[in-house]
Tab-separated table of C-alpha atoms in Angstrom:
chain	number	residue	atom	x	y	z
A	1	MET	CA	-0.021	-0.090	0.005
A	2	ASN	CA	1.337	3.338	-1.107
A	3	ALA	CA	0.738	5.753	1.771
A	4	ASP	CA	1.675	8.830	-0.310
A	5	PHE	CA	-1.240	8.532	-2.635
A	6	ILE	CA	-4.530	10.194	-1.673
A	7	THR	CA	-7.594	9.556	-3.797
A	8	PRO	CA	-8.879	12.894	-5.019
A	9	LEU	CA	-12.515	13.723	-4.417
A	10	ASP	CA	-13.253	14.849	-8.014
A	11	ALA	CA	-16.192	14.358	-10.276
A	12	PHE	CA	-15.188	10.876	-11.174
A	13	THR	CA	-14.986	9.657	-7.694
A	14	ILE	CA	-18.357	11.231	-6.976
A	15	ILE	CA	-20.028	9.442	-9.964
A	16	ASP	CA	-18.388	6.319	-8.806
A	17	LEU	CA	-19.898	6.697	-5.262
A	18	ILE	CA	-23.314	7.535	-6.765
A	19	LEU	CA	-23.319	4.413	-9.042
A	20	MET	CA	-22.035	2.289	-6.133
A	21	LEU	CA	-24.979	3.409	-4.066
A	22	MET	CA	-27.430	2.634	-6.831
A	23	LEU	CA	-25.997	-0.878	-7.050
A	24	LEU	CA	-26.389	-1.261	-3.398
A	25	ILE	CA	-30.125	-0.165	-3.538
A	26	VAL	CA	-30.856	-2.557	-6.348
A	27	GLY	CA	-29.067	-5.428	-4.500
A	28	LEU	CA	-31.061	-4.883	-1.337
A	29	ALA	CA	-34.314	-4.778	-3.321
A	30	ILE	CA	-33.539	-8.166	-4.777
A	31	VAL	CA	-33.151	-9.512	-1.313
A	32	ARG	CA	-36.596	-8.288	-0.219
A	33	LEU	CA	-38.594	-9.408	-3.321
A	34	ASN	CA	-40.330	-12.708	-3.775
A	35	ASP	CA	-41.685	-12.061	-7.288
A	36	ILE	CA	-39.311	-13.864	-9.738
A	37	PHE	CA	-40.190	-11.751	-12.608
A	38	ALA	CA	-39.295	-8.554	-10.564
A	39	ILE	CA	-36.032	-10.222	-9.352
A	40	VAL	CA	-34.967	-11.099	-12.972
A	41	MET	CA	-35.813	-7.613	-14.136
A	42	LEU	CA	-33.895	-6.061	-11.207
A	43	ALA	CA	-30.940	-8.370	-11.995
A	44	GLY	CA	-30.884	-6.901	-15.497
A	45	VAL	CA	-30.925	-3.318	-14.100
A	46	TYR	CA	-28.147	-4.270	-11.731
A	47	SER	CA	-26.011	-5.441	-14.634
A	48	LEU	CA	-26.744	-2.337	-16.580
A	49	VAL	CA	-25.813	-0.002	-13.630
A	50	SER	CA	-22.708	-1.955	-13.109
A	51	ALA	CA	-21.896	-1.523	-16.904
A	52	LEU	CA	-22.212	2.175	-16.436
A	53	TRP	CA	-19.934	1.966	-13.447
A	54	PHE	CA	-17.364	-0.042	-15.363
A	55	VAL	CA	-17.326	2.746	-17.985
A	56	SER	CA	-16.680	5.305	-15.277
A	57	LEU	CA	-13.709	3.311	-14.153
A	58	ASP	CA	-12.114	3.119	-17.739
A	59	ALA	CA	-13.040	-0.545	-18.232
A	60	VAL	CA	-14.797	-0.006	-21.471
A	61	ASP	CA	-14.392	-3.539	-22.774
A	62	VAL	CA	-15.788	-5.007	-19.575
A	63	ALA	CA	-18.701	-2.597	-19.571
A	64	PHE	CA	-19.471	-3.608	-23.162
A	65	THR	CA	-19.507	-7.355	-22.173
A	66	GLU	CA	-21.512	-6.696	-19.059
A	67	ALA	CA	-24.217	-4.745	-20.934
A	68	ALA	CA	-24.384	-7.326	-23.714
A	69	VAL	CA	-24.179	-10.394	-21.483
A	70	GLY	CA	-25.461	-9.482	-18.099
A	71	ALA	CA	-28.268	-7.224	-19.077
A	72	GLY	CA	-29.087	-8.926	-22.348
A	73	ILE	CA	-28.502	-12.715	-22.565
A	74	SER	CA	-28.688	-13.540	-18.877
A	75	THR	CA	-32.052	-11.843	-18.504
A	76	VAL	CA	-33.376	-13.676	-21.466
A	77	LEU	CA	-32.191	-17.050	-20.036
A	78	MET	CA	-33.600	-16.226	-16.613
A	79	LEU	CA	-36.932	-15.289	-18.084
A	80	GLY	CA	-36.946	-18.461	-20.047
A	81	ALA	CA	-36.195	-20.489	-16.953
A	82	MET	CA	-38.836	-18.577	-15.103
A	83	LEU	CA	-41.507	-19.446	-17.696
A	84	LEU	CA	-40.470	-23.147	-17.416
A	85	SER	CA	-40.654	-23.116	-13.593
A	86	SER	CA	-42.491	-20.842	-11.194
A	87	ARG	CA	-43.081	-17.061	-10.883
A	88	THR	CA	-42.937	-16.583	-7.145
A	89	ALA	CA	-40.551	-17.638	-4.577
A	90	LEU	CA	-41.706	-18.771	-1.136
A	91	PRO	CA	-40.565	-16.407	1.527
A	92	ALA	CA	-37.751	-17.742	3.709
A	93	LYS	CA	-38.342	-18.879	7.290
A	94	PRO	CA	-37.353	-16.391	10.000
A	95	VAL	CA	-34.906	-18.905	11.457
A	96	ARG	CA	-33.152	-19.428	8.122
A	97	LYS	CA	-33.158	-15.640	7.563
A	98	TRP	CA	-31.410	-14.819	10.962
A	99	ALA	CA	-28.926	-17.703	10.556
A	100	SER	CA	-28.024	-16.498	7.099
A	101	PHE	CA	-27.774	-13.009	8.355
A	102	PHE	CA	-25.307	-13.891	11.095
A	103	ILE	CA	-23.212	-16.014	8.804
A	104	VAL	CA	-23.092	-13.130	6.277
A	105	LEU	CA	-22.248	-10.650	9.006
A	106	ALA	CA	-19.348	-12.709	10.272
A	107	THR	CA	-17.862	-13.223	6.706
A	108	GLY	CA	-18.342	-9.506	5.922
A	109	ALA	CA	-16.581	-8.429	9.128
A	110	ALA	CA	-13.717	-10.687	8.247
A	111	LEU	CA	-13.515	-9.079	4.750
A	112	MET	CA	-13.831	-5.588	6.077
A	113	TYR	CA	-10.818	-6.312	8.356
A	114	ALA	CA	-8.841	-6.983	5.133
A	115	VAL	CA	-9.883	-3.613	3.534
A	116	THR	CA	-7.193	-1.627	5.334
A	117	ASP	CA	-4.588	-3.581	3.401
A	118	MET	CA	-6.039	-2.687	-0.048
A	119	PRO	CA	-4.433	-0.117	-2.198
A	120	SER	CA	-6.227	3.266	-2.384
A	121	PHE	CA	-8.602	3.768	-5.301
A	122	GLY	CA	-6.783	5.036	-8.273
A	123	ASP	CA	-3.260	4.526	-6.847
A	124	PRO	CA	-0.921	4.238	-9.926
A	125	LEU	CA	1.864	2.569	-7.896
A	126	SER	CA	-0.217	-0.099	-6.222
A	127	ALA	CA	0.990	-3.643	-6.750
A	128	PRO	CA	-1.652	-4.504	-9.364
A	129	ASN	CA	-1.020	-1.430	-11.426
A	130	ALA	CA	2.681	-0.690	-11.328
A	131	TYR	CA	4.289	-3.767	-12.706
A	132	VAL	CA	3.006	-6.206	-15.456
A	133	GLY	CA	-0.030	-4.121	-16.552
A	134	LEU	CA	2.229	-1.155	-17.293
A	135	GLU	CA	4.600	-3.425	-19.150
A	136	TYR	CA	1.757	-4.609	-21.437
A	137	LEU	CA	0.685	-1.005	-21.962
A	138	LYS	CA	4.138	-0.085	-23.175
A	139	ARG	CA	4.894	-3.170	-25.278
A	140	SER	CA	1.432	-3.805	-26.880
A	141	LEU	CA	1.686	-1.300	-29.720
A	142	PRO	CA	5.172	-2.120	-30.848
A	143	ASP	CA	4.643	-5.897	-30.434
A	144	THR	CA	1.249	-6.305	-32.015
A	145	GLU	CA	0.328	-3.030	-33.733
A	146	ILE	CA	-3.030	-3.268	-32.002
A	147	PRO	CA	-4.092	-0.192	-30.012
A	148	ASN	CA	-6.581	-1.887	-27.810
A	149	VAL	CA	-4.351	-3.331	-25.130
A	150	VAL	CA	-7.256	-5.413	-23.770
A	151	SER	CA	-7.571	-7.265	-27.096
A	152	SER	CA	-3.855	-7.888	-27.383
A	153	VAL	CA	-3.481	-9.183	-23.841
A	154	LEU	CA	-6.550	-11.314	-24.184
A	155	ALA	CA	-5.649	-12.878	-27.428
A	156	SER	CA	-1.902	-12.869	-27.626
A	157	TYR	CA	-0.055	-12.427	-24.206
A	158	ARG	CA	-2.652	-14.441	-22.319
A	159	GLY	CA	-3.876	-16.520	-25.227
A	160	TYR	CA	-3.780	-19.740	-23.170
A	161	ASP	CA	-6.211	-18.304	-20.653
A	162	THR	CA	-8.639	-17.299	-23.331
A	163	LEU	CA	-8.297	-20.710	-24.985
A	164	GLY	CA	-9.286	-22.316	-21.634
A	165	GLU	CA	-12.176	-19.912	-21.271
A	166	THR	CA	-13.462	-20.566	-24.788
A	167	SER	CA	-13.320	-24.319	-23.922
A	168	VAL	CA	-15.266	-23.577	-20.704
A	169	ILE	CA	-18.021	-21.894	-22.753
A	170	LEU	CA	-18.048	-24.870	-25.114
A	171	THR	CA	-18.260	-27.265	-22.168
A	172	ALA	CA	-21.164	-25.278	-20.739
A	173	GLY	CA	-22.893	-25.523	-24.084
A	174	LEU	CA	-22.329	-29.268	-23.994
A	175	GLY	CA	-23.632	-29.407	-20.443
A	176	VAL	CA	-26.894	-27.693	-21.399
A	177	MET	CA	-27.270	-29.955	-24.375
A	178	LEU	CA	-26.931	-33.059	-22.216
A	179	ILE	CA	-29.295	-31.781	-19.582
A	180	LEU	CA	-32.066	-30.180	-21.761
A	181	GLY	CA	-31.480	-32.116	-25.097
A	182	MET	CA	-30.195	-30.926	-28.442
A	183	GLY	CA	-33.114	-28.719	-29.310
A	184	GLY	CA	-33.136	-30.458	-32.681
A	185	LYS	CA	-36.418	-32.255	-32.756
A	186	ILE	CA	-38.078	-29.345	-34.538
A	187	ASN	CA	-35.775	-30.042	-37.417
A	188	GLY	CA	-37.839	-33.092	-38.430
A	189	GLN	CA	-41.128	-31.392	-37.897
A	190	LEU	CA	-40.151	-28.490	-40.079
A	191	LYS	CA	-40.443	-30.515	-43.174
A	192	LYS	CA	-44.015	-31.546	-42.349
A	193	LYS	CA	-45.580	-28.255	-41.388
A	194	ALA	CA	-44.866	-25.034	-43.044
A	195	ILE	CA	-43.614	-22.358	-40.760
A	196	ASP	CA	-46.300	-19.798	-40.006
A	197	TYR	CA	-44.257	-16.649	-40.396
A	198	ASP	CA	-47.100	-14.247	-40.376
A	199	ASN	CA	-49.658	-15.768	-38.217
A	200	ALA	CA	-52.523	-13.488	-37.781
A	201	ASP	CA	-52.689	-13.742	-34.003
A	202	ALA	CA	-49.229	-12.560	-33.375
A	203	GLN	CA	-49.542	-9.870	-36.048
A	204	ALA	CA	-52.600	-8.392	-34.368
A	205	HIS	CA	-50.707	-8.071	-31.024
A	206	HIS	CA	-47.208	-7.072	-31.836
A	207	THR	CA	-47.312	-4.936	-35.005
A	208	VAL	CA	-44.907	-2.306	-33.616
A	209	LEU	CA	-42.585	-5.067	-32.294
A	210	ARG	CA	-42.516	-6.875	-35.580
A	211	VAL	CA	-41.980	-3.917	-37.775
A	212	VAL	CA	-39.220	-2.489	-35.588
A	213	SER	CA	-37.475	-5.724	-35.029
A	214	LYS	CA	-37.587	-6.409	-38.818
A	215	MET	CA	-35.559	-3.227	-39.279
A	216	MET	CA	-33.396	-3.743	-36.168
A	217	ILE	CA	-32.226	-7.318	-36.726
A	218	PRO	CA	-29.915	-6.730	-39.732
A	219	LEU	CA	-28.504	-3.656	-38.039
A	220	ILE	CA	-27.762	-5.647	-34.814
A	221	VAL	CA	-25.962	-8.309	-36.870
A	222	LEU	CA	-24.028	-5.672	-38.763
A	223	TYR	CA	-23.144	-3.940	-35.408
A	224	GLY	CA	-21.945	-7.346	-34.147
A	225	PHE	CA	-19.524	-7.668	-37.069
A	226	TYR	CA	-18.382	-4.054	-36.461
A	227	VAL	CA	-17.729	-4.887	-32.870
A	228	GLN	CA	-15.800	-7.947	-33.972
A	229	PHE	CA	-13.522	-6.404	-36.531
A	230	HIS	CA	-13.124	-2.983	-34.808
A	231	GLY	CA	-12.139	-4.802	-31.515
A	232	ASP	CA	-8.468	-4.227	-32.272
A	233	PHE	CA	-8.911	-0.443	-32.279
A	234	GLY	CA	-11.748	0.156	-29.873
A	235	PRO	CA	-13.692	-1.746	-27.256
A	236	GLY	CA	-14.964	-4.984	-28.523
A	237	GLY	CA	-13.887	-8.299	-29.750
A	238	GLY	CA	-15.137	-11.948	-30.269
A	239	PHE	CA	-16.825	-12.303	-26.929
A	240	GLN	CA	-19.007	-9.239	-27.205
A	241	ALA	CA	-19.666	-9.724	-30.922
A	242	GLY	CA	-20.692	-13.356	-30.423
A	243	VAL	CA	-23.206	-12.401	-27.742
A	244	ILE	CA	-24.595	-9.498	-29.901
A	245	ILE	CA	-25.106	-11.593	-33.037
A	246	ALA	CA	-26.648	-14.400	-30.867
A	247	SER	CA	-29.029	-11.783	-29.402
A	248	ALA	CA	-30.181	-10.797	-32.932
A	249	VAL	CA	-31.201	-14.415	-33.521
A	250	ILE	CA	-32.844	-14.678	-30.045
A	251	LEU	CA	-34.797	-11.420	-30.824
A	252	TYR	CA	-35.980	-13.022	-34.128
A	253	ALA	CA	-36.935	-16.144	-32.323
A	254	LEU	CA	-38.971	-14.142	-29.726
A	255	ILE	CA	-40.790	-12.100	-32.330
A	256	PHE	CA	-41.331	-14.587	-35.143
A	257	GLY	CA	-41.231	-17.825	-33.272
A	258	VAL	CA	-38.559	-20.376	-32.460
A	259	ASP	CA	-39.380	-22.515	-35.572
A	260	ALA	CA	-38.666	-19.596	-37.904
A	261	ALA	CA	-35.332	-18.944	-36.117
A	262	LYS	CA	-34.441	-22.642	-36.280
A	263	ALA	CA	-35.186	-22.590	-40.066
A	264	ALA	CA	-32.839	-19.530	-40.429
A	265	VAL	CA	-30.104	-20.884	-38.084
A	266	PRO	CA	-30.550	-24.580	-37.894
A	267	PRO	CA	-29.507	-26.311	-34.549
A	268	LEU	CA	-27.094	-28.543	-36.379
A	269	VAL	CA	-25.182	-25.604	-37.722
A	270	VAL	CA	-25.129	-24.149	-34.219
A	271	ARG	CA	-23.829	-27.353	-32.680
A	272	ILE	CA	-21.175	-27.618	-35.315
A	273	GLY	CA	-20.193	-23.960	-34.850
A	274	ALA	CA	-19.732	-24.351	-31.048
A	275	ALA	CA	-17.004	-26.956	-31.662
A	276	LEU	CA	-15.608	-25.173	-34.779
A	277	GLY	CA	-14.709	-22.018	-33.042
A	278	VAL	CA	-12.587	-23.915	-30.461
A	279	LEU	CA	-11.000	-25.840	-33.312
A	280	ILE	CA	-10.086	-22.542	-35.163
A	281	TYR	CA	-8.578	-21.244	-31.944
A	282	GLY	CA	-6.619	-24.414	-31.266
A	283	GLY	CA	-5.745	-24.694	-34.916
A	284	THR	CA	-4.104	-21.266	-34.919
A	285	GLY	CA	-1.924	-22.487	-32.019
A	286	ILE	CA	-1.025	-25.533	-34.073
A	287	ALA	CA	-0.130	-23.395	-37.034
A	288	GLY	CA	2.482	-21.689	-34.820
A	289	LEU	CA	3.941	-25.085	-33.902
A	290	ILE	CA	4.110	-26.197	-37.567
A	291	LEU	CA	5.903	-22.986	-38.517
A	292	GLY	CA	8.583	-23.754	-35.915
A	293	SER	CA	7.670	-21.745	-32.902
A	294	ASN	CA	5.684	-22.339	-29.704
A	295	TYR	CA	1.993	-23.005	-29.324
A	296	LEU	CA	-0.170	-19.939	-29.815
A	297	ASP	CA	2.977	-17.820	-30.808
A	298	TYR	CA	1.661	-15.722	-33.624
A	299	ASN	CA	5.078	-14.076	-34.510
A	300	VAL	CA	5.844	-16.730	-37.040
A	301	LEU	CA	2.547	-16.516	-38.900
A	302	ASP	CA	3.854	-13.804	-41.120
A	303	PRO	CA	7.555	-14.572	-41.932
A	304	HIS	CA	8.332	-10.995	-42.849
A	305	SER	CA	6.866	-9.098	-39.954
A	306	ALA	CA	6.289	-10.388	-36.413
A	307	PRO	CA	3.735	-7.615	-35.476
A	308	HIS	CA	1.768	-8.453	-38.608
A	309	GLY	CA	1.877	-12.024	-37.656
A	310	GLN	CA	0.509	-11.032	-34.303
A	311	GLU	CA	-2.324	-9.171	-35.878
A	312	LEU	CA	-3.163	-12.232	-38.143
A	313	GLY	CA	-3.209	-14.528	-35.168
A	314	ILE	CA	-5.272	-12.294	-32.981
A	315	MET	CA	-7.847	-11.853	-35.756
A	316	SER	CA	-7.949	-15.613	-36.409
A	317	ILE	CA	-8.526	-16.539	-32.761
A	318	GLU	CA	-11.055	-13.689	-32.203
A	319	ILE	CA	-13.065	-15.301	-35.140
A	320	GLY	CA	-12.866	-18.636	-33.360
A	321	VAL	CA	-14.058	-16.978	-30.114
A	322	LEU	CA	-16.884	-15.246	-32.060
A	323	ILE	CA	-18.114	-18.545	-33.603
A	324	THR	CA	-18.001	-20.546	-30.289
A	325	VAL	CA	-19.594	-17.774	-28.129
A	326	CYS	CA	-22.377	-17.092	-30.670
A	327	SER	CA	-23.108	-20.753	-31.245
A	328	VAL	CA	-23.047	-21.665	-27.588
A	329	MET	CA	-25.481	-18.962	-26.716
A	330	LEU	CA	-27.909	-20.208	-29.382
A	331	VAL	CA	-27.371	-23.838	-28.283
A	332	ILE	CA	-28.429	-22.846	-24.726
A	333	PHE	CA	-31.355	-20.766	-26.103
A	334	TYR	CA	-32.604	-23.577	-28.318
A	335	GLY	CA	-32.057	-26.092	-25.442
A	336	PHE	CA	-34.403	-23.875	-23.204
A	337	THR	CA	-37.022	-23.288	-25.935
A	338	SER	CA	-37.227	-26.952	-26.849
A	339	ARG	CA	-38.631	-27.654	-23.420
A	340	GLN	CA	-41.871	-26.032	-24.061
A	341	PRO	CA	-44.188	-24.791	-26.796
A	342	ASP	CA	-43.339	-21.240	-27.975
A	343	ILE	CA	-43.796	-18.540	-25.541
A	344	THR	CA	-47.497	-17.853	-26.019
A	345	ASP	CA	-49.011	-14.455	-26.595
A	346	LYS	CA	-50.479	-14.268	-23.073
A	347	ASP	CA	-47.132	-14.799	-21.427
A	348	TRP	CA	-45.628	-11.611	-22.695
B	1	MET	CA	-3.811	9.911	5.707
B	2	ASN	CA	-6.820	10.863	7.831
B	3	GLY	CA	-10.100	9.057	8.170
B	4	MET	CA	-11.825	11.067	5.332
B	5	GLN	CA	-9.079	10.294	2.943
B	6	PHE	CA	-8.999	6.704	3.836
B	7	LEU	CA	-12.749	6.467	3.241
B	8	ALA	CA	-12.476	8.085	-0.143
B	9	GLY	CA	-9.728	5.661	-1.161
B	10	HIS	CA	-11.539	2.582	0.230
B	11	PHE	CA	-15.165	3.295	-0.235
B	12	ASN	CA	-15.411	1.084	-3.334
B	13	TYR	CA	-14.068	-1.915	-1.400
B	14	ILE	CA	-16.475	-1.385	1.508
B	15	VAL	CA	-19.532	-1.284	-0.867
B	16	VAL	CA	-18.123	-4.229	-2.938
B	17	ILE	CA	-17.962	-6.247	0.292
B	18	ILE	CA	-21.633	-5.257	1.213
B	19	LEU	CA	-22.735	-6.285	-2.268
B	20	MET	CA	-20.815	-9.557	-2.037
B	21	MET	CA	-22.566	-10.283	1.252
B	22	THR	CA	-25.958	-9.321	-0.250
B	23	GLY	CA	-25.332	-11.916	-2.869
B	24	LEU	CA	-24.162	-14.529	-0.387
B	25	TYR	CA	-27.249	-13.735	1.841
B	26	ILE	CA	-29.544	-14.269	-1.097
B	27	VAL	CA	-27.847	-17.626	-1.954
B	28	ILE	CA	-28.073	-18.892	1.651
B	29	SER	CA	-31.365	-17.492	2.818
B	30	THR	CA	-33.762	-18.346	-0.016
B	31	GLY	CA	-34.966	-21.787	-0.969
B	32	ASN	CA	-36.125	-20.774	-4.480
B	33	MET	CA	-33.391	-21.839	-6.944
B	34	VAL	CA	-33.912	-19.097	-9.544
B	35	LYS	CA	-33.541	-16.434	-6.882
B	36	LYS	CA	-30.415	-18.267	-5.561
B	37	LEU	CA	-28.811	-17.957	-9.015
B	38	THR	CA	-29.653	-14.224	-9.104
B	39	GLY	CA	-27.884	-13.959	-5.736
B	40	LEU	CA	-24.908	-15.826	-7.216
B	41	GLY	CA	-24.992	-13.253	-10.057
B	42	VAL	CA	-24.858	-10.303	-7.530
B	43	PHE	CA	-21.971	-12.043	-5.833
B	44	GLN	CA	-20.146	-12.560	-9.106
B	45	THR	CA	-20.506	-9.014	-10.247
B	46	SER	CA	-19.251	-7.798	-6.953
B	47	VAL	CA	-16.035	-9.870	-7.559
B	48	PHE	CA	-15.799	-8.187	-11.018
B	49	GLN	CA	-16.125	-4.757	-9.316
B	50	LEU	CA	-13.378	-5.624	-6.842
B	51	TYR	CA	-10.979	-6.358	-9.701
B	52	ILE	CA	-11.921	-3.341	-11.713
B	53	THR	CA	-11.566	-1.064	-8.705
B	54	MET	CA	-7.974	-2.295	-8.231
B	55	GLY	CA	-7.169	-1.576	-11.882
B	56	LYS	CA	-8.320	2.084	-11.875
B	57	VAL	CA	-5.535	4.756	-12.090
B	58	THR	CA	-6.594	8.360	-11.226
B	59	GLY	CA	-6.602	10.481	-14.325
B	60	GLY	CA	-6.359	7.500	-16.482
B	61	ARG	CA	-7.904	6.641	-19.832
B	62	PRO	CA	-9.311	3.452	-21.088
B	63	PRO	CA	-6.405	1.204	-22.107
B	64	ILE	CA	-6.548	1.838	-25.847
B	65	VAL	CA	-3.097	3.121	-26.693
B	66	ALA	CA	-2.955	5.273	-29.806
B	67	HIS	CA	0.223	6.984	-30.835
B	68	ALA	CA	0.639	9.975	-28.557
B	69	PRO	CA	-2.193	12.479	-29.382
B	70	GLU	CA	-0.968	15.970	-30.135
B	71	GLY	CA	-0.411	18.133	-27.119
B	72	ALA	CA	-1.249	15.237	-24.760
B	73	GLU	CA	2.270	15.085	-23.504
B	74	HIS	CA	2.404	18.806	-22.738
B	75	ALA	CA	-1.120	18.931	-21.106
B	76	ALA	CA	-0.487	15.816	-18.986
B	77	ALA	CA	2.951	16.978	-17.825
B	78	ASN	CA	1.698	20.225	-16.669
B	79	GLY	CA	-1.202	18.455	-14.865
B	80	GLY	CA	-3.694	20.592	-16.871
B	81	GLU	CA	-4.148	24.281	-16.868
B	82	HIS	CA	-5.705	24.818	-13.457
B	83	GLY	CA	-3.122	23.314	-11.126
B	84	ALA	CA	-5.079	24.142	-8.035
B	85	SER	CA	-7.811	21.401	-7.964
B	86	THR	CA	-7.075	18.172	-6.132
B	87	ALA	CA	-7.693	16.062	-9.284
B	88	ASP	CA	-5.015	17.924	-11.119
B	89	THR	CA	-2.584	17.641	-8.212
B	90	ALA	CA	-3.299	13.917	-8.045
B	91	VAL	CA	-2.621	13.583	-11.869
B	92	ARG	CA	0.576	15.506	-11.575
B	93	MET	CA	1.565	13.333	-8.668
B	94	VAL	CA	1.050	10.258	-10.804
B	95	HIS	CA	3.405	11.677	-13.363
B	96	ASP	CA	5.957	12.634	-10.839
B	97	MET	CA	6.049	9.308	-9.140
B	98	ALA	CA	7.482	7.104	-11.808
B	99	ASP	CA	7.477	6.504	-15.592
B	100	VAL	CA	3.887	5.489	-15.309
B	101	PRO	CA	2.540	7.399	-18.429
B	102	VAL	CA	2.775	5.699	-21.713
B	103	ASN	CA	3.472	8.223	-24.476
B	104	GLY	CA	2.703	10.939	-22.064
B	105	VAL	CA	-0.772	9.667	-21.326
B	106	ILE	CA	-1.896	7.719	-18.230
B	107	TYR	CA	-3.906	4.642	-18.814
B	108	SER	CA	-5.821	2.349	-16.475
B	109	ASN	CA	-4.487	-1.127	-15.912
B	110	PRO	CA	-5.736	-3.484	-18.751
B	111	ILE	CA	-5.120	-6.766	-16.872
B	112	PRO	CA	-8.195	-6.755	-14.570
B	113	HIS	CA	-10.269	-5.798	-17.679
B	114	VAL	CA	-9.058	-8.843	-19.538
B	115	LEU	CA	-9.636	-11.289	-16.660
B	116	ILE	CA	-13.095	-9.978	-16.018
B	117	LEU	CA	-14.161	-9.732	-19.676
B	118	THR	CA	-13.680	-13.504	-20.110
B	119	GLY	CA	-15.067	-14.035	-16.570
B	120	ILE	CA	-18.363	-12.391	-17.464
B	121	VAL	CA	-18.851	-14.610	-20.495
B	122	VAL	CA	-17.809	-17.762	-18.550
B	123	GLY	CA	-20.392	-16.581	-15.892
B	124	VAL	CA	-23.259	-16.554	-18.299
B	125	ALA	CA	-22.299	-19.983	-19.593
B	126	THR	CA	-22.338	-21.496	-16.056
B	127	LEU	CA	-25.561	-19.562	-15.251
B	128	ALA	CA	-27.120	-21.354	-18.223
B	129	VAL	CA	-26.078	-24.782	-16.980
B	130	GLY	CA	-27.534	-23.834	-13.522
B	131	LEU	CA	-30.807	-22.797	-15.020
B	132	ALA	CA	-30.898	-25.982	-17.266
B	133	LEU	CA	-30.539	-28.020	-14.017
B	134	ILE	CA	-33.366	-25.994	-12.470
B	135	VAL	CA	-35.658	-26.743	-15.498
B	136	ARG	CA	-34.896	-30.441	-15.070
B	137	ILE	CA	-35.519	-30.268	-11.339
B	138	ARG	CA	-38.779	-28.612	-11.925
B	139	GLU	CA	-39.744	-31.352	-14.480
B	140	THR	CA	-39.028	-34.114	-12.053
B	141	TYR	CA	-40.131	-32.599	-8.716
B	142	ASP	CA	-42.658	-30.128	-9.941
B	143	SER	CA	-41.180	-27.473	-7.726
B	144	ILE	CA	-38.041	-25.269	-7.583
B	145	GLU	CA	-38.177	-24.753	-3.729
B	146	GLU	CA	-35.279	-26.478	-1.993
B	147	GLU	CA	-37.629	-27.691	0.815
B	148	ASP	CA	-40.183	-29.310	-1.518
B	149	VAL	CA	-37.447	-31.096	-3.372
B	150	GLU	CA	-35.862	-32.422	-0.217
B	151	GLU	CA	-39.283	-33.542	1.081
B	152	ALA	CA	-40.052	-35.345	-2.188
B	153	GLU	CA	-36.656	-36.965	-2.109
B	154	TYR	CA	-37.160	-38.052	1.663
B	155	LYS	CA	-40.600	-39.546	0.866
B	156	ALA	CA	-39.224	-41.444	-2.131
B	157	ARG	CA	-36.388	-42.897	-0.080
B	158	LYS	CA	-38.809	-43.885	2.707
B	159	ALA	CA	-41.065	-45.518	0.094
B	160	ALA	CA	-38.096	-47.445	-1.304
B	161	ASN	CA	-37.062	-48.673	2.054
B	162	ALA	CA	-40.426	-49.765	3.171
């Protein structure tokens, strides 16, 4: 801990405090509620506020991911699970409440004791900030020619970690498939019954939604690709782009029916995509091996220029991440929707 | 460092711990499994916040390093025009302390961002597995309350033993 550094009480710190207090209020509201729908919505609000908070602390990539994942996909999955289960939670018994409260109080007190050892907020010379992070900031541009340090650290310096995480996502997709089924049964039914794209019932109720989403969906996909390929220069990358593109398909499924979405993006394609992305990632590593260097070393990918090789490698593995993340999100969504008939009109 | 200054520098950690405990409380106290997972989400987000708090550098920018913008070096080295405010003093202090700035610009630490970015996506993947399990539990036991499931399980064991 650097005792010389004093956190200034400037506008940024004040904004930080206000957002933190908002998070606290939302968190406590979640504790008190028993209506699952309200809880899920508040969880979405919580994610959105924390995304704002991440922006105020310069973590733009994290904010982007939190907004797309926490406030977007998580909420959809939670709502899906809620529709398949129940809408109200039983209130906890007083004994359990008090027991939990004392456990939490004791744990919290122990953690509070450790707070005095933490570095001051914004301290540039604290242990986390002064060493390896600074080194990455200095070396990233000469090494990889990629301005976004988060992208270069994610994909190149710490490529192994990200390979592991991409595999975890694939594994989660496999887990959902094994628990809820492949979501592929509809494939066979599709041939028998024509998909009712414009059923009169839905049209009568959701005219605005249908018209607006018809215009929005191509833009969302386009934005997803922008996020993917601009991720080297600004916030973004494979993780965020994958979630955004998946959310476009999910929006399509919510408005026009899951059958229509499955006709557009068949479950088989999604299943293959989930594995293909990890294969592309791992294959990029193997390409490095074949060209005579270490696994996931991109310097050798371009024999003339190491930074350009890095750029190529990073782009290649980001595409792998995009494919896996997008596919797994859809595998999960299809898995949930295969458990029930389409979300009916009255459930909206 | 007096009490007020300590509080300003550590306020985030205190709130993060309270949020973490809020999440933990939801996980322990409720029997409803969907609500439990929401609590786990609150807990998880508070861990993300802990990491991001540690990566913030006063006066820093998002870690997207461009070639030094024109005039940035000059402005940063002077700590801005109005040297009087505490923020500017802090920024100048950052510059004086070491060779922290890159190309004359201060950036926040990218490493926590990288860790948390992937953490969020892994988080939603595991959340999905949890929800899938809940859906299966509901199909088998017709309830997502812990107590009901335990009771049904107890009855089934008893019936099997008898």
